[in-house]
């Protein structure tokens, strides 16, 4: 079965300029993220995982190579077109939660919907529904500083789900959580994949999650080393 990948990276390089020194954080990465994939990205610190996620999420442009979001070359889109398409297609979860400190839980969850032109009433209803489903009912009027780490990450996940995205991208979402809370957070993400058939791309060191995932991308020094799905396909063909 061939259907267009929801995200496609073609020979992507990312070169950071550090004064006169060039640092190649990604060196020719090609990768397809297909609809319904659960992809785990693993690799040592500094290997380029976050840089790769930024490319997968169209948050940054490659120095060389191409990124396609839903079949569209992102370098050919206007900033406005790209942020619209990215906003409705992808939800982001970060290790540091990245919540706005002066907004309450409901307002934080509502934020991505503001840019998609939803009425205030609909935004509030959707945010309440998400807060409820993630066990944040008693917390909706609290600010991030008043919440535990696990609650903050659930707010961040609710925010990522706000626009009902096809893809959720999470960069070490349990990195700042204790193991039990981290497990709950990963259960929310795996449920999102299992129950709704959505695409998840997650950077994690957790071998349990990697075990659940159908596709593990290992990255080292800015290059993909082993891609188990591709390895299996190669074996299958031979
Ligand atoms: N904005 C940046 N400017 C310069 N160098 C960067 C920047 N972001 C990342 N790097 C460098 O790129 C390499 C890969 O970083 P990163 O993608 O954050 O790795 P990981 O997430 O696997 O720890 C590292 O050497 C890092 O120092
Ligand atoms: Mg990182």
XYZ file of C-alpha atoms and ligand atoms in Angstrom:
266
model
C 0.000 0.000 0.000
C 1.424 3.343 -0.930
C 0.001 6.507 0.497
C 1.788 9.776 0.790
C 3.766 10.156 4.026
C 2.380 12.865 6.274
C 5.942 14.140 6.748
C 8.900 13.418 4.523
C 12.548 14.374 4.991
C 14.811 14.105 1.987
C 18.565 14.210 2.534
C 18.225 16.817 5.265
C 21.289 18.627 6.570
C 21.293 21.139 9.391
C 24.449 23.132 9.776
C 24.789 25.524 12.697
C 27.217 28.391 12.298
C 29.184 28.928 15.505
C 31.291 31.959 14.714
C 33.640 30.667 12.041
C 33.045 27.041 12.901
C 30.347 24.988 11.214
C 28.600 22.267 13.151
C 26.660 19.709 11.137
C 23.916 18.623 13.543
C 22.141 16.588 10.841
C 24.053 14.981 8.013
C 21.849 13.745 5.210
C 18.812 12.372 7.017
C 15.992 10.847 4.964
C 12.874 9.681 6.743
C 9.194 9.071 6.052
C 6.601 9.525 8.767
C 3.499 7.695 7.597
C -0.081 8.132 8.786
C -0.656 6.143 11.951
C 3.043 5.556 12.639
C 4.364 5.470 16.188
C 7.988 6.448 15.775
C 10.575 6.519 18.536
C 13.786 8.460 18.082
C 16.697 7.351 20.219
C 20.307 8.425 20.471
C 22.919 9.855 22.833
C 22.831 13.433 24.056
C 23.988 15.832 21.346
C 23.351 13.328 18.533
C 20.814 15.603 16.831
C 17.464 14.312 18.146
C 15.958 17.719 18.913
C 17.292 19.154 15.677
C 15.683 16.244 13.837
C 12.348 16.791 15.626
C 12.455 20.472 14.698
C 12.791 19.397 11.065
C 10.028 16.779 11.343
C 7.812 19.444 12.931
C 8.637 22.121 10.323
C 9.773 24.388 13.150
C 13.004 25.141 11.332
C 14.320 24.895 7.781
C 17.110 22.558 6.676
C 20.426 23.981 5.465
C 20.292 21.465 2.619
C 17.681 18.943 1.543
C 13.903 19.073 1.607
C 11.044 18.715 4.063
C 7.532 17.909 2.868
C 4.521 18.436 5.113
C 1.471 16.660 3.693
C 3.215 16.511 0.337
C 4.060 20.199 0.260
C 7.662 21.414 0.109
C 7.810 23.734 3.143
C 10.436 25.960 1.524
C 7.879 26.930 -1.143
C 5.207 28.051 1.301
C 4.739 31.496 2.788
C 5.344 31.836 6.511
C 1.602 32.227 6.989
C 0.672 29.165 4.926
C 3.241 27.084 6.764
C 2.152 28.133 10.238
C -1.503 27.455 9.353
C -0.760 23.992 7.972
C 1.656 23.125 10.771
C -0.764 24.410 13.423
C -3.614 22.213 12.314
C -1.527 19.146 11.426
C 0.978 18.905 14.277
C 0.801 19.232 18.062
C 4.023 19.704 20.045
C 5.037 18.519 23.502
C 8.380 19.589 24.962
C 10.516 18.379 27.853
C 10.238 21.743 29.647
C 6.451 21.903 29.071
C 6.749 25.453 27.614
C 3.527 26.718 29.176
C 2.835 30.430 29.407
C 3.244 31.301 33.100
C 0.691 34.108 33.222
C -2.129 32.142 31.665
C -4.269 29.618 33.489
C -4.664 25.990 32.417
C -7.692 26.622 30.222
C -6.048 29.596 28.500
C -2.865 27.619 27.862
C -4.831 24.782 26.271
C -6.839 27.266 24.191
C -3.802 28.997 22.729
C -3.196 26.959 19.524
C -6.871 27.272 18.605
C -6.691 31.075 18.584
C -4.546 30.944 15.461
C -6.939 28.574 13.679
C -9.851 30.979 13.751
C -12.190 29.115 16.118
C -14.807 31.138 18.013
C -14.159 31.872 21.682
C -17.070 29.677 22.734
C -15.858 26.687 20.731
C -12.307 27.160 21.994
C -13.453 27.164 25.593
C -15.656 24.119 25.137
C -12.855 22.171 23.460
C -10.312 23.194 26.116
C -12.681 22.132 28.903
C -13.311 18.795 27.243
C -9.554 18.189 26.921
C -8.831 19.293 30.500
C -11.519 16.899 31.682
C -10.240 13.958 29.655
C -6.703 14.487 30.979
C -7.792 14.667 34.610
C -7.288 18.417 35.005
C -10.857 19.329 35.915
C -9.971 20.773 39.332
C -7.062 22.705 37.840
C -8.517 24.692 34.975
C -8.206 28.081 36.677
C -4.729 27.488 38.097
C -1.513 28.873 36.661
C 1.376 26.560 35.717
C 3.408 27.514 38.833
C 0.624 26.050 40.996
C 0.751 22.655 39.273
C 2.911 19.569 39.700
C 5.267 18.488 36.905
C 2.897 15.766 35.773
C -0.044 18.173 35.697
C 1.976 20.692 33.702
C 2.885 18.063 31.148
C -0.766 17.003 30.888
C -1.672 20.635 30.191
C 1.015 20.675 27.504
C -0.420 17.482 26.019
C -3.957 18.902 26.103
C -2.601 21.959 24.290
C -0.922 19.679 21.716
C -4.253 17.888 21.155
C -6.233 21.153 20.938
C -6.513 21.379 17.169
C -7.141 17.647 16.860
C -3.819 17.230 15.008
C -2.902 14.244 12.842
C 0.548 14.130 14.389
C 1.908 14.714 17.878
C 5.619 15.334 18.227
C 7.139 15.021 21.697
C 10.751 15.785 22.639
C 11.681 13.808 25.764
C 8.239 14.515 27.273
C 9.041 12.556 30.436
C 12.559 13.921 30.894
C 11.539 16.163 33.802
C 9.102 13.750 35.450
C 9.442 10.958 37.979
C 9.038 7.482 36.518
C 5.418 6.885 37.601
C 4.245 10.261 36.297
C 6.322 9.716 33.169
C 4.602 6.396 32.605
C 1.186 8.074 32.787
C 2.260 10.691 30.272
C 3.481 8.002 27.879
C 0.179 6.122 28.331
C -1.696 9.225 27.212
C 0.461 9.403 24.089
C 0.173 5.681 23.305
C -3.627 5.871 23.808
C -3.784 8.762 21.380
C -2.091 6.467 18.855
C -3.974 3.271 19.739
C -7.493 4.638 20.136
C -7.456 7.415 17.578
C -4.989 5.933 15.110
C -2.939 9.111 15.221
C 0.706 9.555 14.322
C 3.165 10.016 17.189
C 6.847 10.875 16.973
C 8.634 10.810 20.313
C 12.195 11.185 21.523
C 12.632 8.969 24.559
C 15.190 6.880 26.401
C 12.462 4.657 27.794
C 12.944 1.103 26.459
C 9.276 0.273 27.227
C 8.111 2.949 24.857
C 10.640 1.939 22.262
C 9.227 -1.583 22.646
C 5.706 -0.348 21.945
C 6.763 1.632 18.910
C 6.680 0.043 15.445
C 9.505 2.120 14.168
C 12.684 3.035 16.006
C 15.002 5.592 14.502
C 18.477 5.534 16.006
C 20.544 8.617 15.479
C 24.251 9.120 16.052
C 26.390 12.125 15.089
C 23.550 13.528 12.991
C 22.959 10.384 10.966
C 20.369 7.620 11.198
C 22.158 4.405 12.066
C 19.544 1.671 12.227
C 15.967 1.939 11.163
C 14.270 -1.274 12.249
C 11.279 -0.890 9.994
C 13.467 -0.355 6.936
C 15.710 -3.226 8.021
C 12.647 -5.478 8.233
C 11.422 -4.336 4.819
C 14.832 -5.056 3.284
C 14.801 -8.531 4.814
C 11.278 -9.067 3.527
C 12.221 -8.147 -0.014
C 15.267 -10.447 -0.140
N 20.788 26.500 17.943
C 21.948 25.847 17.904
N 23.100 26.493 17.583
C 24.269 25.852 17.523
N 24.432 24.530 17.754
C 23.328 23.821 18.088
C 22.044 24.439 18.190
N 21.130 23.487 18.526
C 21.833 22.327 18.635
N 23.136 22.526 18.372
C 24.190 21.490 18.369
O 23.783 20.477 17.461
C 24.089 19.188 17.983
C 22.810 18.389 18.132
O 22.004 18.973 19.130
P 20.556 18.449 19.518
O 19.766 18.269 18.288
O 20.019 19.345 20.559
O 20.904 17.003 20.142
P 20.066 16.071 21.149
O 18.669 16.546 21.157
O 20.234 14.690 20.564
O 20.732 16.169 22.470
C 24.808 19.423 19.312
O 26.190 19.391 19.066
C 24.340 20.799 19.715
O 25.297 21.443 20.500
Mg 17.380 17.161 22.692
